[in-house]
XYZ file of C-alpha atoms in Angstrom:
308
model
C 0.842 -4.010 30.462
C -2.676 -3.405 28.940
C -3.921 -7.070 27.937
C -6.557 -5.571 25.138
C -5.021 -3.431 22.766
C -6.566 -1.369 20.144
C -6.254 -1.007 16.419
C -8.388 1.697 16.081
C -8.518 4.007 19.406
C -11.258 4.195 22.029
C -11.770 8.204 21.684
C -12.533 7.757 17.838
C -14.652 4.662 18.204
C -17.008 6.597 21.112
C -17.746 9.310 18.461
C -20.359 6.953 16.572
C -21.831 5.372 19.720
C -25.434 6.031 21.073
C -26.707 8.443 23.602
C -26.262 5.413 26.228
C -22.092 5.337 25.372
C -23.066 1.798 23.368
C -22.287 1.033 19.875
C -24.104 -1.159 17.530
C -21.903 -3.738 15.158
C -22.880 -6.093 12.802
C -19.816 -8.556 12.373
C -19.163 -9.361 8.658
C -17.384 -13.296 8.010
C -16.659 -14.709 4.999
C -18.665 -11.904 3.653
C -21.830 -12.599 5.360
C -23.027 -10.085 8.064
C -23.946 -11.403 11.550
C -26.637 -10.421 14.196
C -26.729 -6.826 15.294
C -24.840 -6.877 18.928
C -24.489 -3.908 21.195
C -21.129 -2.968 23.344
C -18.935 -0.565 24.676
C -16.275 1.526 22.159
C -13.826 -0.878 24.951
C -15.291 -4.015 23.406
C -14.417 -3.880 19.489
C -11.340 -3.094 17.147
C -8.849 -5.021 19.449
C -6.833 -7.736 20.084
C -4.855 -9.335 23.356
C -1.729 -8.198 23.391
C -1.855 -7.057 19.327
C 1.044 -5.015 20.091
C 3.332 -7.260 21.807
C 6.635 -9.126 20.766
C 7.210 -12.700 21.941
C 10.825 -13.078 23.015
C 12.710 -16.027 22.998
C 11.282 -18.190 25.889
C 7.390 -17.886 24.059
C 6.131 -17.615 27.615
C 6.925 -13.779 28.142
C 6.951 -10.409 25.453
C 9.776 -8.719 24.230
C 10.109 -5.105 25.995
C 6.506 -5.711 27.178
C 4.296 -2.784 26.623
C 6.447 -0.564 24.572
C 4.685 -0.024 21.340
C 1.323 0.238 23.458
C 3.084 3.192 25.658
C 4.120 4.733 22.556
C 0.912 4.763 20.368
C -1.188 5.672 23.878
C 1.295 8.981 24.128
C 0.835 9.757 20.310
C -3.005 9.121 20.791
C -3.018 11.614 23.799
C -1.719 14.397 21.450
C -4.060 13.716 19.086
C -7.589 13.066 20.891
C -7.619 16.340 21.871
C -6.941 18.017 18.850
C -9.461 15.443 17.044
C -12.102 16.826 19.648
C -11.326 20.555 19.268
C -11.803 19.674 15.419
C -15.749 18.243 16.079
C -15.964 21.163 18.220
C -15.393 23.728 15.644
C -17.658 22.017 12.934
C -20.430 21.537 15.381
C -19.955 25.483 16.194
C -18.795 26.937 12.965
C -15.921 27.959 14.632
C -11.700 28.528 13.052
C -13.417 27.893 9.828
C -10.686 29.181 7.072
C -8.019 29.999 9.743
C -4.880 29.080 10.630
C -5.730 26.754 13.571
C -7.920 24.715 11.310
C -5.355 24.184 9.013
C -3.706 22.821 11.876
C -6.267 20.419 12.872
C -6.486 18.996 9.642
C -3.005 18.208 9.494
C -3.332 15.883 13.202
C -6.281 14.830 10.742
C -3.758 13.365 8.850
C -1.500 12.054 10.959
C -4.656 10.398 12.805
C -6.037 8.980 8.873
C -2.271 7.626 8.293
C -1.336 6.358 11.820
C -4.664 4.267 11.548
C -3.792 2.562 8.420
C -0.356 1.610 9.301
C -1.249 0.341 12.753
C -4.161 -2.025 11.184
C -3.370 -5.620 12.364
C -3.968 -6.468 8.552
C -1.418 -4.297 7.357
C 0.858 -4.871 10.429
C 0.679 -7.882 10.438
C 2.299 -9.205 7.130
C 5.320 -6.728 8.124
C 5.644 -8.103 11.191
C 6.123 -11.568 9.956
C 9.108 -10.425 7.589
C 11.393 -9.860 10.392
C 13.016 -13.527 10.941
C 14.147 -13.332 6.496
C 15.209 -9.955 6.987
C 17.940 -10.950 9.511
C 20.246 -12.043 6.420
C 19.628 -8.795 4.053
C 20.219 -6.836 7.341
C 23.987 -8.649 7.585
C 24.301 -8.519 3.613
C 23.724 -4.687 3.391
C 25.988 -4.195 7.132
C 23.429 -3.083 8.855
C 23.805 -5.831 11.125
C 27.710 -7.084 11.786
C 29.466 -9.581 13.820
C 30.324 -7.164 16.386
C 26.611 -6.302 16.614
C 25.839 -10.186 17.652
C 28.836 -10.267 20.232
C 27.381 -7.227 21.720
C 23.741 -8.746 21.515
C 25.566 -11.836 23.188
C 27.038 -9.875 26.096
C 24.026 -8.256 26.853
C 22.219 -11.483 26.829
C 19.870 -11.037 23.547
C 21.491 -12.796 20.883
C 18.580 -14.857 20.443
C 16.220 -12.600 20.972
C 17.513 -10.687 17.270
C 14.672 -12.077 15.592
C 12.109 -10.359 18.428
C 14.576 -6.928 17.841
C 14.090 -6.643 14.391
C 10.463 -7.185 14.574
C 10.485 -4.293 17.040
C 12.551 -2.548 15.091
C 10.021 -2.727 11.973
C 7.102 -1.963 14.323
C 8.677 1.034 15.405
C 9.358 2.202 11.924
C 5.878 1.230 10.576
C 4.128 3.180 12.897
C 6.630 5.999 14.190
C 9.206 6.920 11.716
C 8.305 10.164 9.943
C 11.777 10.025 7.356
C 10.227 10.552 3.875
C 10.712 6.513 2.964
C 8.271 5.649 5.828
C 4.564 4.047 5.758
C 3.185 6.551 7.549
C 5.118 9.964 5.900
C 4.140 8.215 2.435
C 0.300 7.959 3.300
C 0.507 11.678 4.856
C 2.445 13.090 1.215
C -0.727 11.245 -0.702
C -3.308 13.398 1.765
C -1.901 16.861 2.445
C -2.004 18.433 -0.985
C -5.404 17.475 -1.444
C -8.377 19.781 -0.985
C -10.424 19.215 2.066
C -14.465 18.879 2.572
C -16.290 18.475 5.675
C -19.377 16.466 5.438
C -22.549 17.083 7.879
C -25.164 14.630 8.175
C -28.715 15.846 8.738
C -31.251 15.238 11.767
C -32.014 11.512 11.800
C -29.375 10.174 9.959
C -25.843 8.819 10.380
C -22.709 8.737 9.317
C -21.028 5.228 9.942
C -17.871 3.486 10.601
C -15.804 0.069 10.441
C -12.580 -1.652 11.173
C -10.904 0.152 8.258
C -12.935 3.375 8.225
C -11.662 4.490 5.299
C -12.513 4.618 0.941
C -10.533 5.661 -1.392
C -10.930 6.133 -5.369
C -8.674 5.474 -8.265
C -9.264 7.834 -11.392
C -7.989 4.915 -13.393
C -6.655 1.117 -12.684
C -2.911 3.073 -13.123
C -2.417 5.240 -11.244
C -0.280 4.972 -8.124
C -2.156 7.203 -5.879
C -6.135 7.988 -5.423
C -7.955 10.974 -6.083
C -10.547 10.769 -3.531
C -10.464 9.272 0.434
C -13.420 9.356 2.480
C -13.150 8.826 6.349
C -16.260 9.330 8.689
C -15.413 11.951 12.076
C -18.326 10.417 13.909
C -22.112 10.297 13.808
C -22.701 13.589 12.432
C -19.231 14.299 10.339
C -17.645 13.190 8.191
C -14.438 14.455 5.570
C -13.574 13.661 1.997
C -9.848 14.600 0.373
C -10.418 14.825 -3.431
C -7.554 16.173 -5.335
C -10.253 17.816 -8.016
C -10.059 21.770 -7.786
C -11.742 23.251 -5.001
C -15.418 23.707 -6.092
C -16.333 26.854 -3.844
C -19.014 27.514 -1.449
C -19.007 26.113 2.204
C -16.066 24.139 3.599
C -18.974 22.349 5.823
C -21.679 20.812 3.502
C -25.193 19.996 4.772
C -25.792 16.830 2.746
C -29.398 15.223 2.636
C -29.862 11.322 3.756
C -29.178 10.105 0.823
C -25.657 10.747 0.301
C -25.155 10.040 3.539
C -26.237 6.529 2.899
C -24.251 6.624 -0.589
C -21.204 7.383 1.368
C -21.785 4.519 4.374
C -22.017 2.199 1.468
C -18.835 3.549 0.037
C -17.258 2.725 3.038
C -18.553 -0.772 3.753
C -18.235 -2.193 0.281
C -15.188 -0.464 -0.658
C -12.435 -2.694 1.791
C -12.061 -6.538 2.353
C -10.603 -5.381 5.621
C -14.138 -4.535 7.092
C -14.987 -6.983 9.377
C -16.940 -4.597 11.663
C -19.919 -2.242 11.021
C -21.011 -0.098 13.253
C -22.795 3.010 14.529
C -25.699 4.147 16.702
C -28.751 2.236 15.104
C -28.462 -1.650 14.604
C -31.316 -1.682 11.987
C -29.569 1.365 9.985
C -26.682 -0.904 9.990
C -28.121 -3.321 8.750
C -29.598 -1.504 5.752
C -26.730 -0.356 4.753
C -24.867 -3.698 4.429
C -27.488 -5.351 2.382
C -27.572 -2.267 -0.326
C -23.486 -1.655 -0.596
C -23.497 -2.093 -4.549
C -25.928 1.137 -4.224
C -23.781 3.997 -3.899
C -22.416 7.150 -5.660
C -18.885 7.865 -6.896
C -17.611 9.865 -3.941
C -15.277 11.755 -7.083
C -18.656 13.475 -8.080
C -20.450 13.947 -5.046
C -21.460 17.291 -4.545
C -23.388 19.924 -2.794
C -26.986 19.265 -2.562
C -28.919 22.590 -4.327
C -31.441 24.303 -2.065
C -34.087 22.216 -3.505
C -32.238 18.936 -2.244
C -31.768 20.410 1.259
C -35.373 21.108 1.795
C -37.217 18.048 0.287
């Protein structure tokens, strides 16, 4: 059984580290941003045994290592796919063809698996499984004969560890309509797609909860804009505003590059990790979030833009 387990996976976090394989993070407590450290994409967006089930003895797990095995086989689909993806944007490559269309929608899957599988999201679902033993036997779910069989087997009181299992498994697996992750893939997939690339000497960022989104109104249900960062150099927006033309890759200039690593760090309470290649870049950013552009009406830099 792997001991440290990852919310966000290894193969996306080495996409923003350094030419040496090491990131920089800044740590953010209580709001307040620590000291630049340096470490391997091994060292940060983890937790001992985050994905483990204590059974009823408290001294051993539940089916030990199951949901790890799981999310490390649906991560193995979908690192390579996420690398083909960099591939073709760093070549030009697939660029309005089917097999891009395909990428973006392991994209997806990647964008939605990572919220759903975020300890602070988890979490709180996680905890709801002892006080949804009764609503299980009140709606039959669970019977009588269901606990005799449990008894037989030797895991009556280990229900409370099944369920939680059981709400794991549907949190982060399920893809019926009704489920986290299906619900956060409906929001993406109709919107229109724009691939972000950062110029020579700049960076785009990332965090614990690499991802912004933007409400047209305090209202409405569903956003109209979500920013994630791809690594260092790329980054993707869905907006749900017609498509505006022009290249699906834009060149932006530095300084919507910082306006959207601003976006990102101010725009979650679940960011309690910064990081990228350059500490001091890092620590720029963090000190000037309330400085950033509505990522609704970001746009194309003109010609003039791109040069200057």
């Amino acid at each position: 059984m792997v001991k440290n387990q990852h919310y966000i996976p290894r193969f996306y976090l080495k996409n923003f580290a350094a030419s040496d394989s090491m990131l920089s993070v800044i740590r953010i407590e209580n709001g307040k941003p620590g000291s630049v450290f340096r470490c391997k994409p091994d060292g940060i967006c983890s937790e001992k045994y985050l994905h483990e089930v204590k059974s009823r003895s408290e001294s051993t797990y539940f089916q030990e290592g199951a949901i790890e095995d799981m999310l490390s086989q649906v991560e193995s689909r979908l690192a390579p796919k996420y690398e083909e993806l960099l591939g073709c944007l760093d070549d030009g490559e697939l660029i309005g063809t089917a097999r891009l269309v395909e990428l973006i929608d392991c994209l997806i899957a990647f964008i939605a698996s990572l919220v759903v599988r975020h300890p602070k999201w988890l979490g709180p679902e996680r905890k709801k499984a002892s006080t949804l033993i009764p609503f299980l036997f009140e709606k039959e779910t669970l019977t009588v004969s269901d606990l005799e069989t449990l008894e037989v087997m030797g895991l009556k009181d280990d229900l409370p560890a099944i369920v939680e299992m059981a709400i794991m498994d549907a949190a982060l697996f399920s893809t019926d309509e009704r489920a986290p992750l299906m619900q956060i893939v409906d929001i993406l997939k109709p919107m229109n797609v724009t691939f972000f690339a950062a110029p020579d000497n700049c960076e785009f960022i990332a965090t614990s909860f690499p991802l912004h989104a933007e409400w047209m109104s305090t209202s409405d249900a569903d956003p109209v804009a979500i920013y994630f960062p791809l690594s260092s150099q790329f980054a993707v927006a869905f907006r749900s505003c017609e498509p505006t033309g022009g290249k699906l890759v834009w060149p932006l200039i530095a300084e919507q590059v910082d306006s959207l690593n601003r976006c990102l760090v101010g725009g979650s309470d679940l960011n309690d990790l910064v990081f990228g290649t350059n500490g001091s870049y890092l620590a720029s950013i963090i000190s000037a979030t309330a400085q950033h552009l509505s990522l609704i009406h970001i746009s194309e830099p003109t010609r003039q833009e791109a040069i200057s």
